[in-house]
Amino acid sequence: MTIVPPAPGEPRRPEGPRDPGDAWVIADSGERYWGRFGAAGLLVVDAERGVLLQHRVAWSHFGGTWGLPGGALHEGESAIVGALREAQEEAGVPDGAVRPRLTSVLDLDIWSYTTVVADVQVPFDPVISDPESVALEWVPIDEVDARPLHPGFGSAWPVLRSLLAVRPALVVDAANVVGSVPDGWWKDRAGAAGRLRSELAGVSVPAEAFGTGGTRWFPQVALVVEGQARALEDAADGIDVVRAAGEGDDTIVAEASRRVTAGEAVLVITSDRELRARAEAIGARVQSVGWLRGLLAD
């Protein structure tokens, strides 16, 4: 493998490289991949309009094809941050307009590409704000295959499309999780539940925990609280607080069952053996409190 910056006459970036990551990674076999530190693209999904695609300018790599807004990552930059940055630079995607749903990583050892799938939260119209775009369009999902697609995106699209139908959900036994750490939670059960909710905001879960494709998911989270913890106030953090009227275990099973019936891939978090058996009996997967604690600590 070698790292090669764009040649002086190569119109990859009309102004020349703007970051050390703007370089070619060249495999021993001769294939070239853009992005010294890997690359990422944003697959934006709008429930009404379809997916946002970029028609690439002729002088770009595989120019004339349709693909995702994206590009080379900066050194030390996460794939999600990089994909959002590139989408802002190339398509004018506003801050806060989308919510990540999942990542899918193509890892070639010498180079990797991460597709970040994100759902529109605030509708917007894309804006060509970078010389690499000829056009930006919302394309209905059923019509994507009809476009001349960038080879990388074209090969990934069948799997990505299938993942658009997957809806993972995390159902958390708050009392069991909070009670696993002797931090004085019993003095303020609602406050302890609130701290757990803050930790769960934006949590990402390995795909294998849900038994799905992709690499990591940002699931919907249902936090089931009982007893004094029911005083936990609602917040605009995307987490559903489910207040148990009676036994917390019964509410957890009911919530998990409702979501399984709706076609969601449900993962219940509890270390209670009886609750584990009940959750698995309705078709949910289960992970322990220790597993979740390890995930949140990463």
XYZ file of C-alpha atoms in Angstrom, residues 51-57 60-69 126 128 132-139 143-155 157:
41
model
C -33.054 8.934 -0.517
C -30.753 11.852 -1.285
C -28.367 11.107 -4.171
C -25.549 13.144 -5.677
C -24.845 13.247 -9.428
C -21.048 13.394 -9.515
C -19.249 15.914 -11.701
C -14.455 13.314 -10.068
C -13.671 9.651 -9.407
C -16.300 7.670 -11.386
C -17.692 10.975 -12.608
C -21.139 10.986 -14.172
C -22.521 8.391 -11.757
C -24.936 8.795 -8.868
C -23.841 8.162 -5.307
C -23.839 9.555 -1.799
C -22.539 12.868 -0.518
C -30.396 20.048 -0.647
C -25.195 22.298 -4.363
C -18.181 17.873 -7.035
C -21.963 17.875 -7.601
C -23.821 18.276 -10.902
C -27.177 17.646 -9.246
C -28.712 16.605 -5.935
C -32.068 14.822 -5.949
C -34.462 12.995 -3.684
C -34.886 9.671 -5.473
C -36.106 4.127 -8.630
C -32.529 4.108 -7.314
C -31.530 1.069 -9.380
C -32.553 2.877 -12.581
C -29.741 5.426 -12.181
C -26.142 4.834 -13.316
C -24.742 4.285 -9.834
C -21.206 4.750 -8.524
C -19.768 1.191 -8.530
C -19.161 1.165 -4.775
C -22.629 2.425 -3.958
C -24.198 0.178 -6.579
C -22.683 -2.950 -5.048
C -27.231 -0.705 -2.382
